[in-house]
Rosetta silent file (secondary structure, phi, psi, omega in degrees, C-alpha in Angstrom):
SEQUENCE: MPLLGNKQIILSNFKHPQRQGEKEINRSWFEANGWDCIDLPDATVFEGAGDALFDSERRLWLGGGPRSDQTTLPSLACHIKTPIFRLTLADPRFYHLDTCFCPLPDGYALYLPESFDLSSQELLVRHFGNKLIALTPDEGQQFCANAVCIGRTIVMNQTTPRLTGLLETRGFSVQETLLSEFMKSGGSAKCLTLNLSIG
SCORE:     score description
SCORE:     0.000 S_00000001
   1 L     0.000  114.781  177.531  -22.683   -4.496    9.490 S_00000001
   2 E   -66.585  143.519  177.387  -26.061   -3.902    7.748 S_00000001
   3 L   -93.932  155.840 -177.767  -27.271   -6.722    5.493 S_00000001
   4 L   -63.293  128.885  164.899  -28.509   -6.213    1.952 S_00000001
   5 L    74.819    9.669  177.043  -32.150   -5.336    1.490 S_00000001
   6 L  -154.201  171.706 -178.019  -33.522   -5.648    5.020 S_00000001
   7 L   -95.305   62.169  173.845  -33.309   -4.150    8.481 S_00000001
   8 E  -122.515  143.965  179.295  -30.904   -6.669    9.932 S_00000001
   9 E  -136.209  137.430  174.220  -27.478   -5.887   11.291 S_00000001
  10 E   -91.951  120.272 -177.318  -24.616   -8.134   12.345 S_00000001
  11 L   -76.445  144.555  179.531  -23.120   -6.699   15.515 S_00000001
  12 L   -75.520  144.990  166.146  -19.367   -6.308   15.786 S_00000001
  13 E  -109.529   96.507 -173.108  -17.232   -8.280   18.216 S_00000001
  14 L   -72.089  147.261 -178.070  -14.430   -5.777   18.745 S_00000001
  15 L   -73.303  -47.175 -171.262  -10.888   -6.980   19.350 S_00000001
  16 L   -91.146  139.207 -179.023   -9.715   -4.365   21.844 S_00000001
  17 H   -54.743  -32.316 -178.308  -11.301   -3.961   25.306 S_00000001
  18 H   -60.562  -23.596 -177.190  -11.558   -0.195   24.789 S_00000001
  19 H  -110.079   -7.891 -173.220  -14.208   -0.751   22.105 S_00000001
  20 H   -64.191  -27.587  178.164  -15.996   -3.868   23.324 S_00000001
  21 L   -67.739  -16.096 -179.654  -18.581   -1.841   25.247 S_00000001
  22 H   -65.802  -26.258 -174.594  -19.840   -0.374   21.965 S_00000001
  23 H   -58.270  -48.438 -177.300  -21.613   -3.610   21.074 S_00000001
  24 H   -73.383  -30.262  173.615  -24.428   -3.210   23.604 S_00000001
  25 H   -63.889  -44.818  177.818  -24.751    0.519   22.892 S_00000001
  26 H   -62.380  -43.687  179.906  -25.144   -0.329   19.214 S_00000001
  27 H   -57.697  -46.077 -178.529  -27.659   -3.076   20.008 S_00000001
  28 H   -58.953  -45.263 -178.339  -29.802   -0.657   22.034 S_00000001
  29 H   -65.461  -48.295 -176.137  -29.916    1.923   19.234 S_00000001
  30 H   -65.227  -43.382  179.617  -30.666   -0.548   16.455 S_00000001
  31 H   -64.335  -37.818  178.341  -33.361   -2.416   18.371 S_00000001
  32 H   -66.501  -20.742 -179.062  -35.014    0.883   19.348 S_00000001
  33 L  -107.579   21.150  170.653  -35.103    1.788   15.653 S_00000001
  34 L    83.567   18.168  178.888  -36.685   -1.438   14.428 S_00000001
  35 L   -97.659  146.739  170.067  -33.617   -3.440   13.416 S_00000001
  36 E   -89.649  129.473 -178.814  -33.028   -7.127   14.109 S_00000001
  37 E  -101.255  134.204  179.470  -29.584   -7.666   15.631 S_00000001
  38 E  -112.295  128.864  177.194  -27.548  -10.770   14.830 S_00000001
  39 L  -100.249  135.247  170.524  -24.783  -11.931   17.167 S_00000001
  40 L   -87.517  163.214  176.180  -21.770  -13.865   15.946 S_00000001
  41 L   -54.618  143.424 -177.014  -20.099  -16.398   18.256 S_00000001
  42 L   -56.659  -31.932 -177.543  -18.187  -14.649   21.044 S_00000001
  43 L   -75.208  -11.381 -179.443  -14.919  -16.211   19.880 S_00000001
  44 L   -87.686  114.450  176.736  -15.265  -14.610   16.426 S_00000001
  45 L   -89.009  115.449 -176.021  -13.464  -11.272   16.282 S_00000001
  46 E  -145.930  119.117 -174.375  -15.206   -9.219   13.596 S_00000001
  47 L   -99.890   31.976  166.004  -15.145   -5.427   13.427 S_00000001
  48 H    67.106 -139.392 -171.350  -18.131   -4.991   11.146 S_00000001
  49 H   -64.431  -14.351  173.860  -18.364   -2.560    8.259 S_00000001
  50 H   -70.033  -28.578 -178.042  -14.684   -1.655    8.554 S_00000001
  51 L  -119.339   16.710  179.811  -13.777   -5.153    7.393 S_00000001
  52 E  -144.795  107.371 -173.940  -16.862   -6.061    5.328 S_00000001
  53 E  -125.575  126.962  172.854  -17.634   -4.082    2.175 S_00000001
  54 E   -84.334  140.260  174.056  -20.254   -4.744   -0.498 S_00000001
  55 L   -97.827 -177.046 -175.504  -19.353   -3.780   -4.059 S_00000001
  56 L   -70.077  -14.378  175.980  -21.730   -2.622   -6.798 S_00000001
  57 L   -93.182    6.619 -178.797  -22.278   -6.249   -7.865 S_00000001
  58 L    66.734   24.799  170.396  -23.451   -7.089   -4.314 S_00000001
  59 L   -86.024  145.980  179.105  -20.404   -9.215   -3.628 S_00000001
  60 E  -104.197  128.367  178.690  -19.102   -9.024   -0.064 S_00000001
  61 E  -108.838  122.914 -179.644  -15.389   -8.467    0.507 S_00000001
  62 E  -107.446  132.967  174.718  -14.035   -9.430    3.942 S_00000001
  63 E   -98.680  131.072  174.542  -10.758   -8.164    5.330 S_00000001
  64 E  -120.464  132.909 -178.010   -8.800  -10.390    7.677 S_00000001
  65 L   171.195 -126.688 -173.223   -5.787   -9.097    9.530 S_00000001
  66 L   -59.016  -33.308 -172.001   -5.043   -6.846   12.489 S_00000001
  67 L  -115.934  -27.043 -179.130   -8.634   -6.443   13.722 S_00000001
  68 L  -120.185  142.834 -179.112  -10.867   -9.196   12.261 S_00000001
  69 L   -66.090  151.107  169.933  -10.268  -12.944   12.221 S_00000001
  70 L   -71.869  -14.091 -175.659   -9.581  -14.844    9.033 S_00000001
  71 L   -92.387   10.813 -176.196  -12.176  -17.330   10.344 S_00000001
  72 H   -67.893  -31.613 -169.919  -15.110  -14.894   10.102 S_00000001
  73 H   -54.043  -48.638 -179.138  -16.393  -16.170    6.748 S_00000001
  74 H   -59.935  -37.374  179.607  -18.212  -19.323    7.963 S_00000001
  75 H   -65.977  -38.995 -179.317  -20.029  -17.342   10.672 S_00000001
  76 H   -75.345  -34.640 -175.356  -21.155  -14.697    8.186 S_00000001
  77 H   -60.367  -24.304  177.365  -22.084  -17.144    5.429 S_00000001
  78 L   -66.144  -23.331 -172.890  -24.997  -18.396    7.561 S_00000001
  79 L  -113.150  -11.785 -172.176  -26.617  -14.957    7.288 S_00000001
  80 L  -119.653  122.817 -178.274  -25.501  -13.636    3.891 S_00000001
  81 L  -106.506   59.080  179.835  -26.813  -15.014    0.610 S_00000001
  82 L  -149.615  155.787  179.683  -24.359  -13.318   -1.716 S_00000001
  83 L   -58.540  136.888 -179.687  -20.843  -14.221   -2.918 S_00000001
  84 E  -121.598  132.783  178.807  -18.227  -13.642   -0.203 S_00000001
  85 E  -125.114  137.216 -179.002  -14.512  -13.143   -0.859 S_00000001
  86 E  -102.943  132.720  177.345  -11.798  -13.018    1.782 S_00000001
  87 E  -118.723  141.278  179.873   -8.841  -10.637    1.502 S_00000001
  88 E  -102.737  122.063  177.402   -5.742  -10.751    3.702 S_00000001
  89 E   -82.904  129.752 -171.616   -4.401   -7.445    4.989 S_00000001
  90 L  -111.173   -3.804 -176.526   -0.610   -7.509    5.037 S_00000001
  91 L  -127.604  116.648 -175.637    0.348   -4.106    6.495 S_00000001
  92 L   -62.688  -15.939  175.994   -0.647   -3.270   10.103 S_00000001
  93 L   -67.724  -23.813  179.177   -0.934    0.430    9.228 S_00000001
  94 L  -110.349   83.045 -165.393   -4.053   -0.531    7.255 S_00000001
  95 L   -81.622  -21.072  175.182   -5.883   -2.242   10.091 S_00000001
  96 L  -124.817  154.553  178.820   -9.334   -2.442    8.458 S_00000001
  97 H   -58.103  -37.280 -176.010  -10.278   -3.265    4.877 S_00000001
  98 H   -74.217   -0.270  173.180  -11.904    0.152    4.428 S_00000001
  99 H   -87.920  -11.888 -175.350   -8.563    1.891    4.985 S_00000001
 100 L  -138.289    6.001 -178.045   -7.118    0.389    1.788 S_00000001
 101 E  -150.419  131.297 -178.067  -10.083   -0.672   -0.400 S_00000001
 102 E  -139.932  101.058  174.107  -13.127    1.296   -1.523 S_00000001
 103 E   -65.269  141.190 -178.940  -15.764   -0.213   -3.841 S_00000001
 104 L  -124.419  167.699  177.250  -17.368    2.388   -6.122 S_00000001
 105 H   -60.386  162.293  174.134  -20.421    2.355   -8.423 S_00000001
 106 H    59.678   30.440  173.996  -20.389    0.652  -11.833 S_00000001
 107 H    82.525    7.302  178.405  -17.841   -1.980  -10.868 S_00000001
 108 L   -87.507  161.826  173.591  -14.993    0.375   -9.953 S_00000001
 109 E  -159.729  147.421  169.654  -12.856    0.220   -6.823 S_00000001
 110 E   -97.580  145.000  173.222   -9.901    1.998   -5.246 S_00000001
 111 E  -156.591  156.636  174.785   -7.202   -0.068   -3.563 S_00000001
 112 L  -106.831  103.792 -170.741   -3.678    0.135   -2.192 S_00000001
 113 H   -52.687  -47.710 -172.039   -1.919   -2.934   -3.643 S_00000001
 114 H   -72.097   -4.875  176.123    0.845   -3.312   -1.059 S_00000001
 115 H   -82.510   -6.745 -179.502   -1.615   -3.396    1.839 S_00000001
 116 E  -114.646  154.692  170.992   -2.741   -6.875    0.667 S_00000001
 117 L   -71.241  168.328 -172.383   -0.927  -10.166    0.340 S_00000001
 118 H   -61.769  -41.984 -178.158   -0.184  -11.330   -3.200 S_00000001
 119 H   -66.180  -33.096  177.209   -3.108  -13.741   -3.519 S_00000001
 120 H   -70.224  -39.338  175.638   -5.539  -11.003   -2.418 S_00000001
 121 H   -59.173  -45.252 -179.336   -4.084   -8.582   -4.965 S_00000001
 122 H   -63.865  -38.445  178.931   -4.567  -11.210   -7.668 S_00000001
 123 H   -63.452  -43.470  178.824   -8.149  -11.860   -6.539 S_00000001
 124 H   -63.979  -44.495  179.607   -9.023   -8.155   -6.755 S_00000001
 125 H   -62.455  -40.401 -179.187   -7.459   -7.805  -10.206 S_00000001
 126 H   -63.634  -38.068 -175.481   -9.326  -10.893  -11.405 S_00000001
 127 H   -89.759  -28.661 -178.076  -12.719   -9.573  -10.271 S_00000001
 128 H  -105.041  -20.551  177.446  -12.373   -5.842  -11.001 S_00000001
 129 H    55.559 -133.844 -176.660  -10.000   -5.904  -13.998 S_00000001
 130 H   -77.306    3.661  174.800   -9.314   -2.499  -15.525 S_00000001
 131 H   -95.022    4.143  177.085  -11.865   -0.899  -13.188 S_00000001
 132 E   -91.443  117.776 -174.955   -9.516   -1.405  -10.239 S_00000001
 133 E  -102.876  114.034 -178.207   -7.752    1.894   -9.508 S_00000001
 134 E   -82.079  133.016  174.145   -4.440    1.506   -7.684 S_00000001
 135 L   -86.639  151.697  171.876   -3.444    4.157   -5.169 S_00000001
 136 L   -78.094  163.500  176.206    0.144    5.289   -4.763 S_00000001
 137 H   -55.119  -40.355  178.985    1.799    4.776   -1.352 S_00000001
 138 H   -64.351  -41.639  177.658    1.344    8.494   -0.583 S_00000001
 139 H   -64.929  -36.296  176.310   -2.368    8.327   -1.480 S_00000001
 140 H   -63.426  -43.760  179.227   -2.668    5.252    0.694 S_00000001
 141 H   -63.426  -28.018  176.115   -1.076    7.049    3.640 S_00000001
 142 L   -82.169    3.732 -179.143   -3.649    9.833    3.196 S_00000001
 143 L    56.598   41.164  177.328   -6.365    7.140    3.495 S_00000001
 144 L   -60.985  -26.554  177.268   -7.774    8.046    0.074 S_00000001
 145 L   -76.972  -17.494  179.158   -9.477    4.634    0.081 S_00000001
 146 L   -85.922   61.291 -172.588  -11.224    5.486    3.359 S_00000001
 147 L  -113.495  164.356  175.801  -13.726    7.500    1.361 S_00000001
 148 E  -116.819  126.982 -179.942  -17.499    7.825    1.211 S_00000001
 149 E  -107.080  122.176  178.026  -19.193    7.583   -2.187 S_00000001
 150 E  -119.856  106.289 -171.643  -22.577    9.295   -2.609 S_00000001
 151 L    65.132 -119.668  177.261  -23.828    8.729   -6.123 S_00000001
 152 L  -113.177   19.389  174.948  -20.785    9.599   -8.214 S_00000001
 153 E  -103.248  126.404 -179.213  -19.300   12.031   -5.686 S_00000001
 154 E  -107.815  120.445 -179.343  -16.429   10.668   -3.628 S_00000001
 155 E   -99.755  123.809  178.278  -15.780   12.410   -0.312 S_00000001
 156 E  -145.425  163.333 -178.979  -12.269   12.025    1.093 S_00000001
 157 L   -60.635  -50.139 -175.094   -9.873   13.835    3.377 S_00000001
 158 L  -155.203  143.390  178.413   -7.349   14.703    0.705 S_00000001
 159 L  -123.703 -175.227  174.691   -6.722   13.729   -2.888 S_00000001
 160 L  -127.986  157.638  176.045   -3.963   14.249   -5.449 S_00000001
 161 H   -55.716  -37.717  179.855   -4.158   15.690   -8.958 S_00000001
 162 H   -61.309  -50.936 -177.025   -3.306   12.220  -10.301 S_00000001
 163 H   -67.697  -41.733  177.658   -6.121   10.471   -8.431 S_00000001
 164 H   -58.094  -43.895  179.226   -8.649   13.221   -9.111 S_00000001
 165 H   -62.019  -44.445  178.771   -7.859   12.975  -12.820 S_00000001
 166 H   -60.602  -40.914 -178.768   -8.248    9.191  -12.859 S_00000001
 167 H   -72.985  -40.567 -179.364  -11.608    9.430  -11.122 S_00000001
 168 H   -64.887  -36.451  178.345  -12.920   12.320  -13.212 S_00000001
 169 L   -67.859  -15.280  177.151  -12.150   10.488  -16.466 S_00000001
 170 L  -102.395   11.465  174.114  -14.369    7.682  -15.135 S_00000001
 171 L    88.810   13.177  177.765  -17.258   10.022  -14.397 S_00000001
 172 L  -102.486  156.609  168.628  -16.674   10.649  -10.689 S_00000001
 173 E  -117.936  151.373 -177.610  -16.149   13.919   -8.855 S_00000001
 174 E  -115.375  129.865  177.387  -13.994   14.244   -5.752 S_00000001
 175 E  -114.180  108.797  175.238  -14.931   16.393   -2.768 S_00000001
 176 E   -75.601  133.596  176.752  -12.076   17.073   -0.377 S_00000001
 177 L  -132.969  114.348 -172.985  -13.223   17.505    3.216 S_00000001
 178 L   -62.961  115.124 -179.476  -10.496   18.382    5.699 S_00000001
 179 L  -126.110   29.773 -173.267  -10.377   15.612    8.300 S_00000001
 180 H   -60.491  -35.088  178.668   -6.805   16.078    9.491 S_00000001
 181 H   -67.417  -41.384  178.349   -7.766   16.098   13.180 S_00000001
 182 H   -69.454  -31.118  177.959   -9.666   12.828   12.838 S_00000001
 183 H   -58.538  -28.639  179.654   -6.760   11.374   10.827 S_00000001
 184 L   -62.501  -24.337  178.591   -4.674   11.652   14.013 S_00000001
 185 L   -88.389   -3.424  176.201   -6.830    8.884   15.486 S_00000001
 186 L    96.698   22.882  178.825   -6.111    6.652   12.492 S_00000001
 187 L  -145.031  172.326  179.341   -9.239    7.044   10.381 S_00000001
 188 L  -139.085 -146.511 -169.302  -10.809    9.210    7.704 S_00000001
 189 L   -57.928  -48.609 -177.161  -14.199    9.793    6.051 S_00000001
 190 H   -62.646  -35.190 -179.629  -15.464    6.186    5.926 S_00000001
 191 H   -66.731  -13.918  179.948  -14.545    5.616    9.577 S_00000001
 192 H   -94.473    3.952 -172.895  -16.972    8.414   10.492 S_00000001
 193 L  -132.205  163.410  167.072  -19.979    6.756    8.832 S_00000001
 194 L  -142.648  113.337 -177.471  -22.161    3.655    8.783 S_00000001
 195 L   -77.321  112.596 -179.674  -24.209    3.151    5.621 S_00000001
 196 L   -98.795    4.365 -176.651  -27.660    1.912    6.640 S_00000001
 197 L  -109.048   24.609 -178.579  -29.163    2.059    3.138 S_00000001
 198 L   -63.984  132.132  174.657  -27.288   -0.880    1.615 S_00000001
 199 L    84.381    0.000    0.000  -29.299   -2.768   -0.987 S_00000001
């Protein structure tokens, strides 16, 4: 997970053995490209940018659930000097925060309400207010929140007329990019990227 405003990255501690080897591959690439790598304690399961998303106000939202521990916050707080909020994922189909929540520019965000526990839903509503755009269950299943935002263009696998209309009235454009083959592995546009220009 890249940190705001500098070339530091917190390396993931993946939950499943199939992915744990990625940590040292990632370390090699980042160090070769001038990044400082930060290790969390080995006992802390944290899957990086999938469960840690900065919004346009530079607040950090952490997802805890199927893949990342609820106990990650203290380990991260040592390295991050920005407000941190923890959200609890309540549906195992949405295994990372970025599968059901997508911060957008100007204080907007997409989210799938039922993928969070009630207190997390209330926290999101309290902080985003009327700029929080709720997805329908069908839009959630299409991983519309697992999108990449470049300026005011939102790239996603598939949208709906309803969602496109809501976004366009708020000054965004939506670019559908067919990712159906990658969707079979359980991810969409955001899962194919790592934003290194944060901050």
